Each structure stands twice: as structure tokens, then as C-alpha cells.
Short mmCIF file of C-alpha atoms in Angstrom, two decimals:
data_model
loop_
_atom_site.label_atom_id
_atom_site.label_comp_id
_atom_site.label_asym_id
_atom_site.label_seq_id
_atom_site.Cartn_x
_atom_site.Cartn_y
_atom_site.Cartn_z
CA MET A 1 -0.09 -0.07 0.03
CA ALA A 2 2.86 2.11 0.79
CA GLN A 3 4.91 1.45 -2.26
CA ASN A 4 1.78 2.60 -4.09
CA ALA A 5 1.12 6.26 -2.25
CA ASN A 6 4.48 6.56 -3.76
CA SER A 7 4.42 5.23 -6.77
CA ALA A 8 0.52 7.77 -7.39
CA GLN A 9 2.88 11.07 -5.36
CA GLU A 10 5.25 10.06 -8.15
CA THR A 11 2.77 10.35 -11.11
CA LEU A 12 1.13 13.76 -9.77
CA SER A 13 4.22 16.13 -9.16
CA LEU A 14 4.79 17.88 -12.01
CA LYS A 15 8.34 18.15 -13.93
CA LEU A 16 10.62 21.10 -14.09
CA GLU A 17 12.48 22.12 -17.35
CA ASP A 18 14.78 24.77 -17.60
CA GLN A 19 12.64 26.91 -19.95
CA LEU A 20 10.19 27.96 -21.01
CA LEU A 21 8.21 25.58 -23.18
CA VAL A 22 6.50 26.08 -25.82
CA ARG A 23 3.67 25.12 -28.58
CA PRO A 24 4.50 24.88 -32.38
CA PRO A 25 1.55 27.37 -33.27
CA VAL A 26 -1.14 25.36 -35.66
CA LEU A 27 -0.86 25.16 -39.15
CA ASP A 28 -4.13 26.02 -40.96
CA GLU A 29 -5.27 23.37 -43.01
CA GLN A 30 -4.62 21.65 -38.78
CA SER A 31 -6.63 24.04 -36.21
CA PRO A 32 -10.23 23.38 -36.26
CA THR A 33 -13.08 24.92 -37.96
CA PHE A 34 -16.09 27.09 -35.72
CA THR A 35 -19.07 27.48 -36.99
CA SER A 36 -22.01 29.96 -35.62
CA SER A 37 -25.72 30.43 -37.17
CA LYS A 38 -28.67 30.56 -36.66
CA LYS A 39 -29.95 27.25 -38.79
CA VAL A 40 -27.74 24.88 -39.73
CA ASP A 41 -28.41 21.98 -42.47
CA GLY A 42 -26.50 19.39 -43.26
CA VAL A 43 -24.75 15.39 -42.49
CA VAL A 44 -21.32 15.41 -40.34
CA ASP A 45 -18.60 15.63 -42.81
CA ARG A 46 -20.26 15.94 -45.67
CA VAL A 47 -22.10 19.23 -47.00
CA MET A 48 -22.94 22.16 -44.98
CA LYS A 49 -25.26 24.72 -44.86
CA LEU A 50 -25.26 27.84 -41.96
CA GLU A 51 -28.02 30.15 -42.17
CA GLY A 52 -28.81 33.93 -40.67
CA ASP A 53 -25.28 35.60 -39.47
CA ALA A 54 -23.87 32.20 -40.26
CA VAL A 55 -20.02 32.52 -38.93
CA MET A 56 -17.55 30.00 -40.00
CA ARG A 57 -13.63 30.69 -38.39
CA ARG A 58 -10.01 29.03 -38.09
CA ASN A 59 -6.78 29.69 -36.96
CA ARG A 60 -6.34 33.09 -38.31
CA THR A 61 -9.70 33.59 -40.52
CA VAL A 62 -12.71 34.62 -40.37
CA ILE A 63 -15.95 34.98 -43.13
CA LYS A 64 -19.50 36.38 -42.25
CA GLY A 65 -22.91 36.24 -44.39
CA ASP A 66 -25.99 35.51 -44.88
CA VAL A 67 -26.11 31.84 -46.33
CA ILE A 68 -22.41 29.93 -45.72
CA THR A 69 -22.08 26.99 -48.31
CA TYR A 70 -19.63 24.12 -47.13
CA ASP A 71 -18.12 21.37 -48.22
CA PRO A 72 -15.24 19.19 -45.85
CA ASP A 73 -14.29 17.55 -49.06
CA THR A 74 -12.79 20.44 -51.22
CA ASP A 75 -12.54 22.60 -47.70
CA ILE A 76 -14.30 25.05 -50.07
CA ALA A 77 -16.67 28.38 -49.14
CA ASP A 78 -19.20 29.16 -50.78
CA ILE A 79 -20.76 33.08 -49.70
CA GLU A 80 -24.29 34.33 -50.37
CA GLY A 81 -25.51 38.19 -48.91
CA ASN A 82 -23.00 40.86 -46.73
CA ALA A 83 -19.81 38.04 -47.78
CA VAL A 84 -17.14 39.80 -45.23
CA LEU A 85 -13.88 38.33 -45.18
CA LEU A 86 -11.31 39.35 -41.80
CA LYS A 87 -7.85 38.21 -41.69
CA GLU A 88 -5.28 39.89 -39.35
CA THR A 89 -4.87 43.01 -40.15
CA THR A 90 -7.44 42.26 -43.99
CA TYR A 91 -11.37 43.65 -44.29
CA PHE A 92 -13.18 42.60 -47.65
CA LYS A 93 -17.30 42.61 -46.98
CA GLY A 94 -18.41 42.70 -50.43
CA PRO A 95 -22.49 40.65 -51.79
CA ARG A 96 -20.30 36.94 -52.81
CA ALA A 97 -16.99 34.94 -52.40
CA LYS A 98 -15.97 32.29 -51.81
CA LEU A 99 -12.51 30.68 -50.27
CA ARG A 100 -11.01 27.57 -49.57
CA LEU A 101 -9.96 28.02 -46.32
CA ASP A 102 -6.52 25.75 -46.11
CA ALA A 103 -5.44 26.80 -48.93
CA GLN A 104 -6.33 31.14 -47.88
CA GLU A 105 -7.29 30.64 -52.11
CA GLY A 106 -10.87 32.31 -53.09
CA TRP A 107 -12.21 35.46 -54.62
CA MET A 108 -14.92 39.05 -53.93
CA ASP A 109 -17.16 40.61 -55.84
CA THR A 110 -17.73 43.86 -55.96
CA PRO A 111 -15.77 43.68 -51.96
CA ILE A 112 -15.44 47.10 -50.21
CA PHE A 113 -11.47 46.30 -48.67
CA GLU A 114 -9.64 48.05 -45.51
CA LEU A 115 -6.03 46.80 -45.31
CA ARG A 116 -5.33 48.40 -41.56
CA ASN A 117 -1.88 47.88 -41.34
CA ILE A 118 -1.38 50.63 -43.45
CA GLY A 119 -4.65 52.92 -43.59
CA GLY A 120 -5.67 52.62 -46.29
CA SER A 121 -8.99 51.26 -47.41
CA GLY A 122 -11.06 51.95 -50.65
CA GLU A 123 -13.50 49.30 -53.10
CA ALA A 124 -13.22 46.97 -56.02
CA GLN A 125 -14.88 45.30 -59.01
CA ARG A 126 -12.88 42.26 -57.83
CA VAL A 127 -10.41 41.06 -55.22
CA ASP A 128 -8.84 37.19 -55.61
CA PHE A 129 -7.32 35.32 -53.40
CA LEU A 130 -3.41 34.35 -54.82
CA PRO A 131 -1.74 31.07 -52.55
CA ASP A 132 1.15 32.83 -50.77
CA ASP A 133 -0.92 35.00 -48.79
CA GLN A 134 -1.34 37.41 -52.25
CA ILE A 135 -4.91 39.73 -52.94
CA GLU A 136 -5.40 41.19 -56.92
CA PHE A 137 -7.81 44.24 -56.76
CA GLN A 138 -8.87 44.66 -60.10
CA LYS A 139 -10.23 47.74 -60.75
CA LEU A 140 -10.31 49.55 -57.61
CA LYS A 141 -10.37 52.94 -56.18
CA TYR A 142 -7.76 53.06 -53.46
CA THR A 143 -6.98 56.25 -49.98
CA THR A 144 -5.45 56.25 -47.60
CA CYS A 145 -7.63 59.00 -46.49
CA ARG A 146 -11.04 59.02 -43.70
CA PRO A 147 -13.91 57.27 -45.69
CA ASP A 148 -16.06 60.50 -43.96
CA ASN A 149 -12.93 62.91 -45.46
CA VAL A 150 -11.93 60.97 -49.39
CA ASP A 151 -9.74 64.03 -50.59
CA TRP A 152 -7.65 62.18 -52.35
CA TYR A 153 -7.20 58.64 -54.33
CA ILE A 154 -6.41 56.73 -56.69
CA LYS A 155 -8.05 55.17 -59.57
CA ALA A 156 -6.15 52.04 -61.21
CA SER A 157 -7.03 49.19 -63.57
CA ARG A 158 -4.83 46.39 -61.22
CA MET A 159 -3.38 46.25 -57.76
CA ASP A 160 -0.98 43.18 -56.42
CA VAL A 161 0.00 43.10 -52.62
CA GLU A 162 2.24 40.89 -51.80
CA GLN A 163 2.68 40.00 -48.84
CA ASP A 164 6.18 39.00 -48.87
CA THR A 165 7.68 41.91 -49.74
CA ASN A 166 5.45 43.76 -47.64
CA SER A 167 4.34 46.05 -51.13
CA ALA A 168 1.47 46.48 -53.45
CA VAL A 169 2.21 47.55 -57.22
CA GLY A 170 -0.32 49.22 -59.22
CA ARG A 171 -1.44 50.05 -62.70
CA ASN A 172 -2.84 52.56 -64.64
CA GLY A 173 -3.34 54.46 -62.07
CA VAL A 174 -4.40 57.85 -61.96
CA LEU A 175 -4.87 61.06 -58.92
CA HIS A 176 -7.75 62.68 -58.42
CA PHE A 177 -8.41 65.54 -55.95
CA PHE A 178 -12.11 66.26 -54.93
CA ASN A 179 -12.28 63.30 -57.74
CA VAL A 180 -10.88 65.58 -60.12
CA PRO A 181 -7.94 63.50 -61.86
CA VAL A 182 -4.30 65.26 -62.38
CA LEU A 183 -1.86 62.61 -62.74
CA TYR A 184 -1.57 59.58 -64.53
CA THR A 185 1.01 56.96 -64.06
CA PRO A 186 1.61 53.50 -65.26
CA ALA A 187 2.30 51.67 -62.35
CA PHE A 188 2.88 53.40 -59.18
CA ALA A 189 4.11 51.38 -55.86
CA LEU A 190 3.10 51.59 -52.06
CA PRO A 191 4.06 50.25 -49.37
CA THR A 192 1.67 47.57 -46.78
CA ASN A 193 4.15 47.85 -43.54
CA SER A 194 5.87 50.70 -41.58
CA GLU A 195 9.34 49.83 -43.41
CA ARG A 196 10.86 53.17 -45.05
CA ARG A 197 11.37 52.36 -48.51
CA SER A 198 11.22 54.79 -51.69
CA GLY A 199 8.28 56.13 -52.84
CA PHE A 200 4.69 59.06 -53.37
CA LEU A 201 3.91 60.72 -50.44
CA SER A 202 0.12 62.37 -49.35
CA PRO A 203 0.07 64.68 -51.88
CA THR A 204 -1.16 68.19 -50.49
CA TYR A 205 -3.52 71.00 -52.73
CA GLY A 206 -5.04 74.36 -52.16
CA ARG A 207 -6.31 77.42 -53.60
CA SER A 208 -5.52 80.80 -52.71
CA ASN A 209 -6.13 84.31 -54.10
CA ARG A 210 -2.51 85.20 -54.51
CA ASN A 211 -1.03 81.61 -56.17
CA GLY A 212 -4.10 80.13 -57.43
CA TRP A 213 -4.03 76.56 -57.69
CA ASP A 214 -1.39 75.10 -55.74
CA ILE A 215 0.05 70.75 -55.53
CA ARG A 216 2.50 69.71 -53.71
CA VAL A 217 2.92 65.96 -54.75
CA PRO A 218 5.99 64.47 -52.65
CA TYR A 219 8.51 61.40 -53.07
CA TYR A 220 10.18 59.77 -50.49
CA ILE A 221 14.07 58.44 -51.37
CA ASN A 222 15.41 55.87 -48.94
CA ILE A 223 19.47 56.15 -49.00
CA ALA A 224 19.97 54.08 -46.38
CA PRO A 225 18.79 53.38 -42.77
CA ASN A 226 20.82 56.44 -41.46
CA ARG A 227 19.37 59.23 -44.84
CA ASP A 228 16.81 59.72 -46.67
CA MET A 229 15.54 62.73 -48.58
CA THR A 230 11.91 63.60 -49.33
CA LEU A 231 11.66 65.99 -52.84
CA PHE A 232 8.60 68.43 -52.91
CA PRO A 233 7.74 68.85 -56.33
CA ARG A 234 5.40 72.32 -56.27
CA TYR A 235 2.65 73.20 -58.95
CA LEU A 236 1.57 76.81 -58.41
CA GLN A 237 -0.92 78.41 -61.08
CA ASN A 238 -0.17 81.11 -61.57
CA ARG A 239 3.48 81.51 -60.01
CA GLY A 240 5.86 78.22 -62.16
CA GLU A 241 7.26 75.30 -60.08
CA GLN A 242 9.29 74.99 -57.79
CA ILE A 243 11.07 71.86 -56.19
CA GLY A 244 12.53 71.97 -52.20
CA THR A 245 13.87 69.36 -50.53
CA GLU A 246 14.56 67.79 -47.44
CA PHE A 247 18.18 65.48 -45.93
CA ARG A 248 18.12 64.33 -43.29
CA TYR A 249 21.26 62.23 -41.47
CA LEU A 250 22.07 60.50 -38.70
CA ASP A 251 25.97 58.61 -37.74
CA ARG A 252 27.88 58.32 -34.85
CA ASN A 253 29.22 61.62 -34.00
CA TYR A 254 26.94 63.37 -35.90
CA ALA A 255 23.31 64.04 -37.52
CA GLY A 256 21.33 66.89 -38.81
CA THR A 257 18.82 67.64 -41.99
CA LEU A 258 19.29 69.99 -44.71
CA THR A 259 16.02 72.05 -46.62
CA ALA A 260 16.05 73.74 -49.60
CA GLU A 261 13.51 75.61 -52.35
CA TYR A 262 14.37 76.57 -55.89
CA LEU A 263 10.97 79.08 -57.94
CA SER A 264 12.83 79.48 -61.08
CA ASP A 265 11.53 83.47 -62.22
CA ASP A 266 8.27 83.99 -60.57
CA LYS A 267 5.97 85.42 -62.84
CA MET A 268 4.39 88.33 -61.25
CA TYR A 269 8.64 88.49 -58.62
CA LYS A 270 10.18 88.35 -62.31
CA LYS A 271 13.12 86.84 -60.57
CA ASP A 272 13.78 83.79 -58.92
CA ARG A 273 13.11 82.66 -55.19
CA TRP A 274 14.61 80.24 -53.38
CA ALA A 275 15.27 79.69 -48.93
CA PHE A 276 17.52 77.70 -47.72
CA GLY A 277 18.49 75.26 -43.80
CA ILE A 278 21.09 73.76 -42.71
CA LYS A 279 20.62 72.77 -38.75
CA HIS A 280 23.25 70.89 -37.27
CA VAL A 281 24.87 68.86 -34.70
CA GLN A 282 28.59 67.48 -34.37
CA ASN A 283 30.33 65.84 -31.63
CA VAL A 284 34.22 66.38 -31.72
CA ALA A 285 35.41 65.71 -28.53
CA GLN A 286 34.38 64.02 -26.04
CA GLY A 287 31.79 66.83 -23.96
CA ILE A 288 31.73 69.32 -26.66
CA GLN A 289 29.60 69.82 -29.29
CA ALA A 290 29.01 71.51 -32.29
CA TYR A 291 26.82 72.87 -33.49
CA SER A 292 24.76 74.72 -36.41
CA ASP A 293 21.30 76.69 -37.00
CA PHE A 294 21.06 78.31 -40.13
CA SER A 295 18.04 79.85 -42.41
CA LYS A 296 17.44 81.91 -46.03
CA VAL A 297 15.54 82.78 -47.31
CA SER A 298 15.94 85.54 -50.88
CA ASP A 299 13.57 88.50 -49.89
CA ASP A 300 11.47 89.80 -47.73
CA PHE A 301 8.18 87.86 -49.24
CA TYR A 302 9.08 84.96 -49.81
CA VAL A 303 7.41 83.89 -46.82
CA ASP A 304 3.94 85.67 -47.37
CA ASP A 305 3.94 83.59 -51.75
CA VAL A 306 5.19 80.92 -51.65
CA GLY A 307 6.09 79.66 -47.76
CA ARG A 308 3.79 79.15 -45.23
CA ASN A 309 3.06 76.25 -44.44
CA LEU A 310 -0.06 74.06 -44.42
CA SER A 311 -0.54 76.01 -40.99
CA GLY A 312 -0.93 79.45 -42.30
CA VAL A 313 1.16 80.36 -40.13
CA VAL A 314 4.03 82.52 -41.35
CA ASN A 315 7.26 83.02 -40.20
CA ARG A 316 8.72 86.36 -40.94
CA GLN A 317 12.30 85.25 -38.87
CA PHE A 318 15.00 82.91 -39.45
CA ASN A 319 17.54 82.33 -36.66
CA GLN A 320 21.61 82.34 -37.84
CA GLU A 321 23.34 80.47 -35.07
CA ILE A 322 26.18 78.54 -34.57
CA GLY A 323 28.04 77.28 -31.89
CA ALA A 324 29.09 74.88 -29.29
CA ARG A 325 28.59 73.44 -26.08
CA THR A 326 31.03 71.95 -23.72
CA ALA A 327 30.96 69.72 -20.35
CA ILE A 328 33.72 69.61 -18.20
CA GLN A 329 34.06 68.67 -14.64
CA GLY A 330 31.00 69.33 -13.58
CA TRP A 331 30.52 73.39 -15.31
CA THR A 332 28.47 73.10 -19.46
CA VAL A 333 29.75 75.81 -21.16
CA LEU A 334 27.77 77.07 -24.27
CA THR A 335 30.25 79.86 -26.59
CA ARG A 336 27.92 81.08 -29.18
CA VAL A 337 27.13 83.93 -32.69
CA GLN A 338 23.58 84.20 -32.71
CA LYS A 339 22.23 86.59 -35.74
CA PHE A 340 18.07 86.62 -37.17
CA GLN A 341 17.07 87.00 -40.61
CA THR A 342 14.17 90.27 -40.03
CA LEU A 343 12.01 90.21 -43.87
CA GLN A 344 10.52 93.00 -43.88
CA PRO A 345 7.99 93.30 -46.22
CA ASP A 346 5.58 96.56 -45.28
CA PRO A 347 7.91 98.99 -45.42
CA THR A 348 5.65 101.86 -43.69
CA ILE A 349 5.26 99.33 -41.09
CA PRO A 350 9.05 98.46 -40.09
CA THR A 351 9.44 95.65 -37.82
CA VAL A 352 11.94 95.95 -34.77
CA LEU A 353 15.26 94.23 -36.05
CA PRO A 354 16.54 91.73 -32.64
CA TYR A 355 19.87 91.82 -30.65
CA GLU A 356 22.30 89.67 -31.83
CA ARG A 357 24.89 88.06 -30.12
CA GLU A 358 28.27 88.02 -31.29
CA PRO A 359 29.46 86.31 -28.93
CA GLN A 360 27.93 85.15 -26.39
CA ILE A 361 30.11 83.17 -23.87
CA ASN A 362 27.72 81.27 -20.72
CA ALA A 363 28.95 78.98 -18.22
CA ARG A 364 27.22 77.04 -15.31
CA TYR A 365 27.70 75.01 -12.79
CA GLY A 366 25.89 72.96 -9.90
CA LYS A 367 26.98 70.87 -7.06
CA MET A 368 26.00 68.73 -4.24
CA SER A 369 27.15 68.53 -1.29
CA ALA A 370 27.67 65.63 0.65
CA GLN A 371 25.61 67.74 3.50
CA GLY A 372 22.24 68.17 1.10
CA PHE A 373 23.96 72.25 -0.41
CA GLN A 374 23.37 72.53 -2.88
CA TRP A 375 25.60 74.87 -5.20
CA ASN A 376 25.41 77.02 -8.37
CA VAL A 377 27.54 79.46 -10.50
CA GLU A 378 26.85 80.99 -13.75
CA THR A 379 28.36 83.62 -15.37
CA ASP A 380 27.64 85.11 -19.18
CA PHE A 381 28.48 87.56 -21.27
CA THR A 382 27.14 89.18 -24.37
CA ARG A 383 28.45 91.62 -26.41
CA PHE A 384 25.31 92.58 -28.48
CA THR A 385 25.00 94.57 -31.99
CA LEU A 386 22.45 95.74 -33.65
CA PRO A 387 21.96 95.16 -37.56
CA ASN A 388 22.82 97.54 -39.00
CA ARG A 389 19.89 97.84 -41.10
CA GLN A 390 17.70 98.31 -38.13
CA LEU A 391 18.76 101.83 -38.22
CA PHE A 392 17.73 102.78 -41.53
CA ILE A 393 14.26 101.44 -40.71
CA ASN A 394 14.12 104.03 -37.77
CA PRO A 395 16.22 106.13 -38.96
CA SER A 396 14.15 108.89 -35.77
CA ARG A 397 15.34 106.18 -32.78
CA VAL A 398 18.10 106.34 -30.33
CA PHE A 399 19.01 102.86 -30.14
CA SER A 400 22.01 101.21 -28.09
CA ASP A 401 23.93 98.17 -28.04
CA GLY A 402 26.92 96.90 -25.88
CA ASN A 403 28.92 95.16 -23.40
CA ARG A 404 26.55 92.38 -20.40
CA ALA A 405 27.91 91.07 -17.39
CA TYR A 406 26.51 89.11 -15.35
CA VAL A 407 27.45 86.44 -12.47
CA ASN A 408 24.68 84.62 -10.58
CA THR A 409 25.03 82.86 -7.14
CA SER A 410 23.16 81.07 -5.46
CA VAL A 411 23.37 77.86 -1.91
CA ALA A 412 19.93 76.20 -1.36
CA ARG A 413 19.60 73.75 1.39
CA PRO A 414 16.64 71.69 1.17
CA PHE A 415 14.37 70.45 4.57
CA LEU A 416 12.54 66.71 3.47
CA THR A 417 10.29 64.81 5.57
CA PRO A 418 7.44 63.16 5.77
CA GLY A 419 4.50 65.67 6.68
CA TYR A 420 6.08 69.20 4.95
CA TYR A 421 9.62 70.38 2.73
CA PHE A 422 11.25 73.25 2.81
CA THR A 423 14.23 74.59 0.66
CA PRO A 424 16.47 78.15 2.03
CA LYS A 425 18.44 79.38 -0.47
CA VAL A 426 20.37 82.80 -0.65
CA SER A 427 21.80 84.26 -4.34
CA LEU A 428 24.15 86.45 -4.98
CA ARG A 429 23.60 88.18 -8.96
CA SER A 430 25.76 90.95 -9.94
CA VAL A 431 25.36 92.71 -13.43
CA SER A 432 27.45 95.20 -15.30
CA TYR A 433 26.60 97.30 -19.17
CA ASP A 434 28.80 98.98 -21.29
CA VAL A 435 25.89 100.96 -23.59
CA ASN A 436 27.40 103.01 -26.86
CA GLN A 437 23.20 104.82 -27.88
CA PHE A 438 23.51 104.99 -32.08
CA GLN A 439 21.23 107.67 -33.55
CA GLN A 440 20.65 108.31 -37.92
CA TYR A 441 19.33 111.79 -38.92
CA SER A 442 16.66 111.97 -40.97
CA THR A 443 18.49 114.12 -43.21
CA GLY A 444 21.25 111.48 -44.42
CA GLY A 445 22.76 108.78 -43.92
CA ASN A 446 26.07 108.95 -41.02
CA PHE A 447 25.30 108.24 -37.87
CA ASN A 448 27.02 109.25 -34.53
CA ARG A 449 28.40 107.66 -31.56
CA ASN A 450 27.17 108.85 -28.34
#
């Protein structure tokens, strides 16, 4: 009896494993089939007819319809009325469909569809489900807009979706804006996942009294994992054609963005017009980082004419800065020269130009002592200068420039308890100015320094 008890105890004990055992995925042909309907006609292992909110599910695939007729010998399901196919991130709905469940092959008439992994949707005359998870659309309409706000779409004679290559290739595509055809292409390609790849991006468009129709069709170029470029061909009805580009790069010791726009022989302005910008960060040595942030446009009216962003925001001041940041033994030091290009589109209402920093040197130090005291020191020297253009914009005003130096030191001691906290702090600040004044007389081009 004791021996039998010991044997039972050994039988009921769990076997310990040194790692988690994961069961392999079940193949479609080995997966059970689940059905649901209001009415079932047929014989087990023979043709079965599901009527009324019919549903069949096998592994990752769900089919629905008013009536589903399933033949287990051929593994084919005929779906009549409100046919729906759900598989992972794809959705199809049409009046009639036929599908071989294991092979995932079949067709559907006049479907509406959603490719949810890329936010695409549309409708087609027919869709065929081919081997290797390939999908073939015939005479389709495709968009990435929301269904209740379809601003643009592509009509094509055919589009093939290949899951293996995560791409969709279309033939004879016509791009429409507000139901107006604007561009024909014999072939086009779309990604079906989030991986970067070269191709056209969603176009933008608009219309204004100043420019007429304004259409931009961006094209993305995936150069390398750490480099890419976007081209912005743009058509301005009243001005001409513009080309823009954005180049981004990233490496272990540097990163940046280059932007440029060029409008050749503006029909209204009668000149070439352009914009340029660069943002670059470079690790020069351990603890030392150099940077530049520079942008410039061709004229005072560029932004109002062709440089507004999609939200209509106008930026009339462009930063032109170069500098370096250093971190050494608790000190952080910023050294920079900063200027601005400030646009003056209306000479009757001049904009006061900001002071330029030529240069600015700022140093900060912070330390927490073992006794809990927080020590902070900040020093700064800046030479503020005014652009010569400011003197001619406001000839009757008196302006000042000069040097400013300051030192700000502080010590604080936080006291923290479960019920309260307070932080007494003592600070000492010293500021020194060396100021020059300028005045320009309206009768001449010279100015006096006081």
C-alpha cells in the first residue's frame, strides 16, 4: 500500500523544466473549424449549410455571411449575401464570395476593403486571393483618407498586394483631388507595412487668390537606414514650378537636416526665389559638441508669397546661429554667435530687429555637497549688436548696443520630511553693462555714436 501511495505521488508531481516550452503554431489544415448560425442543414463530414448570421472561424481567418455553404471534401466555402472576410489586418466585404479555407484562395465580387496596417481603404470590382498570401484587385479605388473625408484617391485598373515583399504594385493609376483627375501614372508602388521605402507620399493641395492652384506631390527616397531624402515638386498656378528637398542624415558622431527650395523665374515677382536651411550637430571630442542652425530666404516677400506652411503660420524671422557646447568637470559652457534675418514685407510698418549676440559665452556649474547643500554658479558675457539695417528702418530713433556681463551664485539647502518640506536659498547676482548709443538723422546717411 505504501509503495502504491509513493507511485501515485510521483505520478501527480510536476516536472521541472529549465526554460519555457512554447507550443508551435497550429497550421491552418490542422486547426479546428468553429461555426455559428441561426440554422444548420447538412450531415457531419458532408456538405453543410449555415443560414442566418453565419460565421466560420479557422485559425486566423473569419468569414461571415447570410448563408455559408461549406464542403469539407474540397474545403470550399460559398458565401452568399453580406460576405465578410477578416484575416489579421485585412477586411473585405461584398455581396458574394468563395474561399478555400486551408489554402486561403478564392475571390469576392465588388468588395469594399480595408488594409488596416497601412490605413488604406477602398473598393474594387473584384478581388482574388492567391497563394502565398497574395491579393489581386481589379478596377479599384484606393485612398488613405478617412472614409467620411476622402479628399484624394487613386483609381487603377489593377493592384497586386504581396505580403512576402510587404508591397503593393498598381497599374494604370490616376490620382484624383476632389474627384478631379490630376495625374496619370502607368505604374505605382505602395508599402504594406511601416518599413521605410522610396515612393510617393500623400499629396497636398490648396487654392488662393495670390497663387491660384497650389499642388505639391512629395516623393520619398530611402537612401540608407541612416539617410533619406524627400523631394517636393510643387505647381503654383500663378507663379510656376518649384522644387524643394529635405535631406536627413544620422551617424554616431553627427546628425542634421538640410532643406532647400527654389522657384525659377517667378511669373509675378519676375525673379528667381529660394530658401535654404541647415541644422547640424557634431561631436568634436569627448564633452564638446558643435552645432549650427542657419536659415535664409531670398527676399522679404518670400514667406507671404510661397513660404507659408499648411496651417497658414508665417515665420518672418530666421535664426542664423553657430556655436559649441562643452561639459567639463561639472561645468557646462555655451559659446555662440547668433544673428537673424528679419523680413520687412511692409516698409510702412517696420519690424524692430532683434539684437544679435556676437558672441555669447555662458557657463554654469552645479554641485550637491555631502551635507545636502546645492551650489549653483552661472556666468555670462554677451556682446549685443544691432544690424546696420535697423538704423535705416527707424532713422529717428535712438538705439543702444554694448556688452553685458553677469554672475549669479546661489546656495540652497532642502529640508524634506514625511509631513512637510522647505528649501531656504541665498542668491547673489551682479550685472555690468557697457552701452553705446546710436542715432541716425533723417537728413543723411551717417549716424553719431555717443
